PDB file of N, CA and C in Angstrom:
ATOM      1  N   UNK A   1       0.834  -1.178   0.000  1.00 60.00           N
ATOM      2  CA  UNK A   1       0.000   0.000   0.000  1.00 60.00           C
ATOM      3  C   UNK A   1       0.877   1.238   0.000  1.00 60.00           C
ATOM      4  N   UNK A   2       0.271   2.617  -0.398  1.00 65.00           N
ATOM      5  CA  UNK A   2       0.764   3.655  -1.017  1.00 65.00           C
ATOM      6  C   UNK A   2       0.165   4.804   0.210  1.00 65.00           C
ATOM      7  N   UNK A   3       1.394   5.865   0.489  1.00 68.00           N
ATOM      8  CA  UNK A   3       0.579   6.577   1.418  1.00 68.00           C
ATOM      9  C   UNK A   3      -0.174   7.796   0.733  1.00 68.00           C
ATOM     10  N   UNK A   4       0.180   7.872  -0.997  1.00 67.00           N
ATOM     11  CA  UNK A   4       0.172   8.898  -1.435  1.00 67.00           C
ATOM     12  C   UNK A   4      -1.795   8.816  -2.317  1.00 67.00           C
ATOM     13  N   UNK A   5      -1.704   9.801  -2.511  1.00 64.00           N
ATOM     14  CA  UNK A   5      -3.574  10.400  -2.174  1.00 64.00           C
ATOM     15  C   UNK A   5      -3.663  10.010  -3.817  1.00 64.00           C
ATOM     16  N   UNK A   6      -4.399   9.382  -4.673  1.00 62.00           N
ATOM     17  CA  UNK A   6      -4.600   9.451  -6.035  1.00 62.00           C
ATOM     18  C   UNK A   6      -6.268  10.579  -6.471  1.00 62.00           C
ATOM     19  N   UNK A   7      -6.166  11.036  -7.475  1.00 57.00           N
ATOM     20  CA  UNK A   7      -7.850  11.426  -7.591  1.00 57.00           C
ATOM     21  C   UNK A   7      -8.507  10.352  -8.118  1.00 57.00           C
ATOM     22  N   UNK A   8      -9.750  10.689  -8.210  1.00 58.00           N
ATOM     23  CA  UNK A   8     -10.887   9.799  -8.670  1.00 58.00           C
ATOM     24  C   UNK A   8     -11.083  10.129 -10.038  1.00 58.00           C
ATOM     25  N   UNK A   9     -11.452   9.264 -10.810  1.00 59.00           N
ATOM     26  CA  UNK A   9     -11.848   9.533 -12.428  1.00 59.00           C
ATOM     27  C   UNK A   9     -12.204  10.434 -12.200  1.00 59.00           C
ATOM     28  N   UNK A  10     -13.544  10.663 -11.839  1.00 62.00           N
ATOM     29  CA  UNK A  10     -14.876  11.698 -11.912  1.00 62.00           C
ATOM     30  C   UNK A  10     -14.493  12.686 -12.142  1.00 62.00           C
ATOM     31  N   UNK A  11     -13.357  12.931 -10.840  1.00 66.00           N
ATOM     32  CA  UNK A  11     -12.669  14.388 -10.796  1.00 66.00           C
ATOM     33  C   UNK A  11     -12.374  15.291 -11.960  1.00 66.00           C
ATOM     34  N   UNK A  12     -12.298  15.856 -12.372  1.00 66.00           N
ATOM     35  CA  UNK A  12     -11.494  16.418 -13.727  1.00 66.00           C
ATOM     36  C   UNK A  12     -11.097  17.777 -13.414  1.00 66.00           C
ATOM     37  N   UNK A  13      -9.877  18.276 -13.484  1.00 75.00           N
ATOM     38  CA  UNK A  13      -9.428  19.294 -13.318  1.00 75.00           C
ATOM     39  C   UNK A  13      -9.840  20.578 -14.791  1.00 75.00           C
ATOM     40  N   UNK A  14      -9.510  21.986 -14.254  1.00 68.00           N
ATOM     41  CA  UNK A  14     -10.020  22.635 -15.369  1.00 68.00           C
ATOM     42  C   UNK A  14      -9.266  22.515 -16.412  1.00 68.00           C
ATOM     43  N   UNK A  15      -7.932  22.237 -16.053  1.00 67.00           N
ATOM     44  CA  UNK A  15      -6.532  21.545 -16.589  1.00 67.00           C
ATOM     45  C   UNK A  15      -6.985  20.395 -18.187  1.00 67.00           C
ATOM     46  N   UNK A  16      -7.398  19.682 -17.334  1.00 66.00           N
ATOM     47  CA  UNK A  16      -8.369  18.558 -17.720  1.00 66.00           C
ATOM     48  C   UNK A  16      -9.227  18.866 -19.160  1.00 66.00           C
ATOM     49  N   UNK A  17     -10.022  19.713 -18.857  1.00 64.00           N
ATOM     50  CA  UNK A  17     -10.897  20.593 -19.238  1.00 64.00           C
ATOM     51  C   UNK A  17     -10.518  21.287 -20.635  1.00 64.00           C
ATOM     52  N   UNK A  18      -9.658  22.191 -20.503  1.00 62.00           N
ATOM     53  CA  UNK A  18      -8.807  22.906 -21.091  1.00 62.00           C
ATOM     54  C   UNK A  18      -8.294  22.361 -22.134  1.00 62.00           C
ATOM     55  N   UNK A  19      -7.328  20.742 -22.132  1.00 66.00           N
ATOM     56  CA  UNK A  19      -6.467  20.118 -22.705  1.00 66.00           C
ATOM     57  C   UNK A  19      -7.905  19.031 -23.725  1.00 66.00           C
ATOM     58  N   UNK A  20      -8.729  18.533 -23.466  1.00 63.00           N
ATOM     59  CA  UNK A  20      -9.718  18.362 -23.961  1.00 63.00           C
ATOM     60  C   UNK A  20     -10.320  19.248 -24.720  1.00 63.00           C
ATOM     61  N   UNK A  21     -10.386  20.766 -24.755  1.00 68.00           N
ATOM     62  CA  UNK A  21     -10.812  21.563 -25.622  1.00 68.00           C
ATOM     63  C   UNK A  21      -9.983  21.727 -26.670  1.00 68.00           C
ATOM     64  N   UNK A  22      -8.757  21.364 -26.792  1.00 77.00           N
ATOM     65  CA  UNK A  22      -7.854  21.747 -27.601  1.00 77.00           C
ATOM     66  C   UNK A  22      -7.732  20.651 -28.490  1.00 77.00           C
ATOM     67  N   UNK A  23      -7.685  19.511 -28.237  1.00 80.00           N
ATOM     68  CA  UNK A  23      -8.210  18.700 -29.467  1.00 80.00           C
ATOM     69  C   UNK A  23      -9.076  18.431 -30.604  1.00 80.00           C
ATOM     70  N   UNK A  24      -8.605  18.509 -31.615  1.00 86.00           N
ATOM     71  CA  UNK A  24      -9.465  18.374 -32.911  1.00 86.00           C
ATOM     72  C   UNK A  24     -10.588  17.338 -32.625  1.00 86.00           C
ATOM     73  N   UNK A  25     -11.584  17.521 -33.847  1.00 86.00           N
ATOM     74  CA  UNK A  25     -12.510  16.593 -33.965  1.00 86.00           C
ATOM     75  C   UNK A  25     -11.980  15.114 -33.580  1.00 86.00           C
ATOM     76  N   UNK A  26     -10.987  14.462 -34.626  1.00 82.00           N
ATOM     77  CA  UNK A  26     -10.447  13.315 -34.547  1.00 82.00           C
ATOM     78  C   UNK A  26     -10.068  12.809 -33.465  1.00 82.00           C
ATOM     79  N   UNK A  27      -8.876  13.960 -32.904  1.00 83.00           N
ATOM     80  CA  UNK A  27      -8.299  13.492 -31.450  1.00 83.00           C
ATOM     81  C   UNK A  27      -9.615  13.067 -30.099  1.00 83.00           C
ATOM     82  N   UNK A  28     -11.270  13.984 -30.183  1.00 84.00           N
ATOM     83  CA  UNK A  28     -11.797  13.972 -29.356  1.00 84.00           C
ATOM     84  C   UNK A  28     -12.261  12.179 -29.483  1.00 84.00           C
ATOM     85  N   UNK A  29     -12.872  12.486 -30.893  1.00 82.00           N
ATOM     86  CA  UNK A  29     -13.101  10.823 -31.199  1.00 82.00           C
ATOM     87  C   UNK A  29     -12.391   9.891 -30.588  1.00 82.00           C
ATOM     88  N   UNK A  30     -10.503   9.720 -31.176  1.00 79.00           N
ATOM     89  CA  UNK A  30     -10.711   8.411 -30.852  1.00 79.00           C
ATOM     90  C   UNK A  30     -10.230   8.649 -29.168  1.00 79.00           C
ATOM     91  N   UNK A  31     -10.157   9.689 -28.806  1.00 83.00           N
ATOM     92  CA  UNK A  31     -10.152   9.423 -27.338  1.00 83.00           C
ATOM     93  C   UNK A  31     -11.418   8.732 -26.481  1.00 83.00           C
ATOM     94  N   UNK A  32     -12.360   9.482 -27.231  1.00 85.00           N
ATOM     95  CA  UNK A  32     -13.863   8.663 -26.846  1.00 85.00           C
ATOM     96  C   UNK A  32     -14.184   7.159 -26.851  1.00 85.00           C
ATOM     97  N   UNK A  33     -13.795   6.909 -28.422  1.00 84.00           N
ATOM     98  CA  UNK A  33     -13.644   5.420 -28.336  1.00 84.00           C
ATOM     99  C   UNK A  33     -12.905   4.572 -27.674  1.00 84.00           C
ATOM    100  N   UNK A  34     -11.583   4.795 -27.207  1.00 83.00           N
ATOM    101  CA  UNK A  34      -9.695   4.516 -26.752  1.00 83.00           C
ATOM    102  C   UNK A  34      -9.797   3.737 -27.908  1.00 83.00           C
ATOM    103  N   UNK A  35      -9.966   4.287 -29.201  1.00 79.00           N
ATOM    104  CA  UNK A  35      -9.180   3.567 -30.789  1.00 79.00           C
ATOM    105  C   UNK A  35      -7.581   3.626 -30.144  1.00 79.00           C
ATOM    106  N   UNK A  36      -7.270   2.567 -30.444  1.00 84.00           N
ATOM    107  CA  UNK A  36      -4.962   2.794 -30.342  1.00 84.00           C
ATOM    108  C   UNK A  36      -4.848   3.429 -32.161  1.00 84.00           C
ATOM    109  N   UNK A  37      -4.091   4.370 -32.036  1.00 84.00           N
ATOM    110  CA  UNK A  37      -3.685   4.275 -33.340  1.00 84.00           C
ATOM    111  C   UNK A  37      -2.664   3.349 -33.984  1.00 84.00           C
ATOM    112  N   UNK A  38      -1.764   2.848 -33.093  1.00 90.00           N
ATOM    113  CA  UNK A  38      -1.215   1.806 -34.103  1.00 90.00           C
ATOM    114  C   UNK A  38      -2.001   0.669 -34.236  1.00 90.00           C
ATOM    115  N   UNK A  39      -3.058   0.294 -34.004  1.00 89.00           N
ATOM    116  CA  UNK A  39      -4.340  -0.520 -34.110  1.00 89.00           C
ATOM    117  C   UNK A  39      -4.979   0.071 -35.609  1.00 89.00           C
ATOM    118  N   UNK A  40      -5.058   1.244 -35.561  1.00 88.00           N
ATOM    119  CA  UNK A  40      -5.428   2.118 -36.669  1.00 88.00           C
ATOM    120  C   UNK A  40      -4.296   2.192 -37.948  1.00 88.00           C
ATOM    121  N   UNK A  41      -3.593   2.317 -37.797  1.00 93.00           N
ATOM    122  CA  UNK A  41      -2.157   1.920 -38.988  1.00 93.00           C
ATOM    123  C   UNK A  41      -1.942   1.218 -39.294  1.00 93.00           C
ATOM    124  N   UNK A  42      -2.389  -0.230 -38.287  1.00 96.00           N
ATOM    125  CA  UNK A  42      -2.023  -1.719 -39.294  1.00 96.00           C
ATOM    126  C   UNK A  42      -3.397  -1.941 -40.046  1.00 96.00           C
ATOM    127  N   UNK A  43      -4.235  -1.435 -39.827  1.00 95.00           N
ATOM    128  CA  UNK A  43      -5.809  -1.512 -40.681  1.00 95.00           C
ATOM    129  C   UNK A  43      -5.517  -0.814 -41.430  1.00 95.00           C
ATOM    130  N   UNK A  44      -4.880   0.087 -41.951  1.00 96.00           N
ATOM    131  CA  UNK A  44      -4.390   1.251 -42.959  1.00 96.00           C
ATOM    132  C   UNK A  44      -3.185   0.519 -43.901  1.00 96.00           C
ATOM    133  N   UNK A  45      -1.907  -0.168 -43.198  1.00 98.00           N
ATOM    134  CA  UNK A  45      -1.390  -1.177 -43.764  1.00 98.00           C
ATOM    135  C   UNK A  45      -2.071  -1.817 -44.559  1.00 98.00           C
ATOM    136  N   UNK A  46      -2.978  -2.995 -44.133  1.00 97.00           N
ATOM    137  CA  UNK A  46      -3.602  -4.188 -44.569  1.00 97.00           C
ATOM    138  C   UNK A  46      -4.568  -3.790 -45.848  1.00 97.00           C
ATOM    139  N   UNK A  47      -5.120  -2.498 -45.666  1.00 97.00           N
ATOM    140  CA  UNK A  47      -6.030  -2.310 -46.715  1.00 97.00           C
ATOM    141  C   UNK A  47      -5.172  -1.620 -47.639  1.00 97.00           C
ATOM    142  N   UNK A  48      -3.848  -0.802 -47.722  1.00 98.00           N
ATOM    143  CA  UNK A  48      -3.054  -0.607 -48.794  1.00 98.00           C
ATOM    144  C   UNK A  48      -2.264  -1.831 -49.937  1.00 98.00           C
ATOM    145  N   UNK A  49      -1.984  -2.957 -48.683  1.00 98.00           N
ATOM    146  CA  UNK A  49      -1.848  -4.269 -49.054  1.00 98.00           C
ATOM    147  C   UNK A  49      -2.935  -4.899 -50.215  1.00 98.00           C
ATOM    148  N   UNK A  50      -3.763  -4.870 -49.805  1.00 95.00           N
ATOM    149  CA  UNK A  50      -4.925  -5.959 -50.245  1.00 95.00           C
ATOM    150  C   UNK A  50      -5.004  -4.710 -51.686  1.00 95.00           C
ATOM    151  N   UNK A  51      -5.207  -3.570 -51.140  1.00 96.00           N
ATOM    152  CA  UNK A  51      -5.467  -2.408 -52.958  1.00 96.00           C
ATOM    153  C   UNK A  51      -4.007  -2.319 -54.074  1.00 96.00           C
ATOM    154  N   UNK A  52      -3.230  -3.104 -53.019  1.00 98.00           N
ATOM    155  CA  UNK A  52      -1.783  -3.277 -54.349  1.00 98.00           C
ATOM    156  C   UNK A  52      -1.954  -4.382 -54.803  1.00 98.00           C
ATOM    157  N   UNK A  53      -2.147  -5.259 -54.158  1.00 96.00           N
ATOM    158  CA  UNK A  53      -2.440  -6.965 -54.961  1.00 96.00           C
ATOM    159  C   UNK A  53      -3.697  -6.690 -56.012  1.00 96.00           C
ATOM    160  N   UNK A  54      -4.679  -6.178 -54.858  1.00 96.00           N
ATOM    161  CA  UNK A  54      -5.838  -5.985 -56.050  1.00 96.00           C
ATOM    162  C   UNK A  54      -5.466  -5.506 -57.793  1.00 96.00           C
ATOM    163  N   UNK A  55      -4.576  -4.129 -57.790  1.00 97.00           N
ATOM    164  CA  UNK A  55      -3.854  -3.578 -58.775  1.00 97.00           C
ATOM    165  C   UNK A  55      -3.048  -4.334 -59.556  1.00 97.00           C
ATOM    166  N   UNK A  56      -1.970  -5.209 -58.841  1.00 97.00           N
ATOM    167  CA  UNK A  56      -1.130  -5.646 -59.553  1.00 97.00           C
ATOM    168  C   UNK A  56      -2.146  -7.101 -59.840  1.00 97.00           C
ATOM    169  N   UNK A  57      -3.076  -7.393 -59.629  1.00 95.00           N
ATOM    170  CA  UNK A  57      -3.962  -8.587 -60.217  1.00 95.00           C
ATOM    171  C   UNK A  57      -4.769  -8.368 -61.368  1.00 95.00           C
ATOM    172  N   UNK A  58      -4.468  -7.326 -61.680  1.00 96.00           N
ATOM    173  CA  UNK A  58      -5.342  -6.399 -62.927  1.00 96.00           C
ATOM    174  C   UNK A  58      -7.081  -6.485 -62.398  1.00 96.00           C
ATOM    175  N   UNK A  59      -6.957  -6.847 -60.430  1.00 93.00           N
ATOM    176  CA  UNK A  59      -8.749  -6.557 -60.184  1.00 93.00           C
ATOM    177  C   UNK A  59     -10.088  -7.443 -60.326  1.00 93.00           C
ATOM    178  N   UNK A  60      -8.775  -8.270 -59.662  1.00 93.00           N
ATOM    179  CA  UNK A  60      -8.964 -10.197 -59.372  1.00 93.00           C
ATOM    180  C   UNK A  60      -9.173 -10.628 -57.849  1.00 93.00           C
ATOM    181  N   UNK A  61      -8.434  -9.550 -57.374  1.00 94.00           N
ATOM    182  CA  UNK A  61      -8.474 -10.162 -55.309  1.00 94.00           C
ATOM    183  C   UNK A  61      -9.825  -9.568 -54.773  1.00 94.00           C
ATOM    184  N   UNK A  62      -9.817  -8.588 -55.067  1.00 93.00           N
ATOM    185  CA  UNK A  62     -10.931  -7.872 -54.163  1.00 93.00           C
ATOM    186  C   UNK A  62     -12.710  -8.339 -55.269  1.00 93.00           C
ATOM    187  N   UNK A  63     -12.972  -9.087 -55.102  1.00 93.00           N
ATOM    188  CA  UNK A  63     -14.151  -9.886 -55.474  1.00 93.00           C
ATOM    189  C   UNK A  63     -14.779 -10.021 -54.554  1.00 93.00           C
ATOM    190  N   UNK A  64     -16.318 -10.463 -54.854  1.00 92.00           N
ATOM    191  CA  UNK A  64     -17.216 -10.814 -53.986  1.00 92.00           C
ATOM    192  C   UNK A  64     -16.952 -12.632 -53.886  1.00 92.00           C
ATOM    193  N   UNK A  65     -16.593 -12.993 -54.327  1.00 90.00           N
ATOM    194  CA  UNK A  65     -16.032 -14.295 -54.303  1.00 90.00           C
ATOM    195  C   UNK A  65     -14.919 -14.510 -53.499  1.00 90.00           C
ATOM    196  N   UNK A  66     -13.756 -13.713 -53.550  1.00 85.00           N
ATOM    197  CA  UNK A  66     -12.648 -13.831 -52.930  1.00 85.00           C
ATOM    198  C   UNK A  66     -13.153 -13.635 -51.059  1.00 85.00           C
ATOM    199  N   UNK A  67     -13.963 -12.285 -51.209  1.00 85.00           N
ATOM    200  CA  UNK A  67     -14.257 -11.514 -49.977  1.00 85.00           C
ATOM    201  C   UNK A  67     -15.327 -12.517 -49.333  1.00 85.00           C
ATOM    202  N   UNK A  68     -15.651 -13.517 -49.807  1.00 87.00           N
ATOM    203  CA  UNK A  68     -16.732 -13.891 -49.345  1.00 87.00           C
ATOM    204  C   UNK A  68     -16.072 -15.657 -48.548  1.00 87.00           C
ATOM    205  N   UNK A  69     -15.402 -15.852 -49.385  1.00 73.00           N
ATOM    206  CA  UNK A  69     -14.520 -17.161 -49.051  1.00 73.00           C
ATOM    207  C   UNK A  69     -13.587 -17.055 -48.335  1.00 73.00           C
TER     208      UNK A  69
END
């Protein structure tokens, strides 16, 4: 055990407050959600992946057949 005092969620300083106002649309989002962004970059990876194969397949991968199997 700790002798030192922590706050409570609830709490929010104007600090708090303040630093929350200053974030863009996006930043408020995925703070709302807790999206990780490198969670968000390998989904950004994977779908640049799959649209280069698609390309270099002359537009053979990305099917409703492929996507579906």
């Amino acid at each position: 055990m700790t002798d030192t005092a922590s706050n409570p969620p609830a709490a929010r300083t104007a600090e708090d407050r303040a630093r929350e106002s200053e974030l863009s649309a996006v930043g408020r989002f995925l703070k709302a959600t807790e999206l990780d962004i490198r969670m968000l970059g390998m989904v950004g990876a994977l779908l640049v992946i799959w649209f280069g194969i698609h390309i270099l397949s002359g537009g053979l991968f990305l099917t409703p057949r492929n996507l579906w199997n």
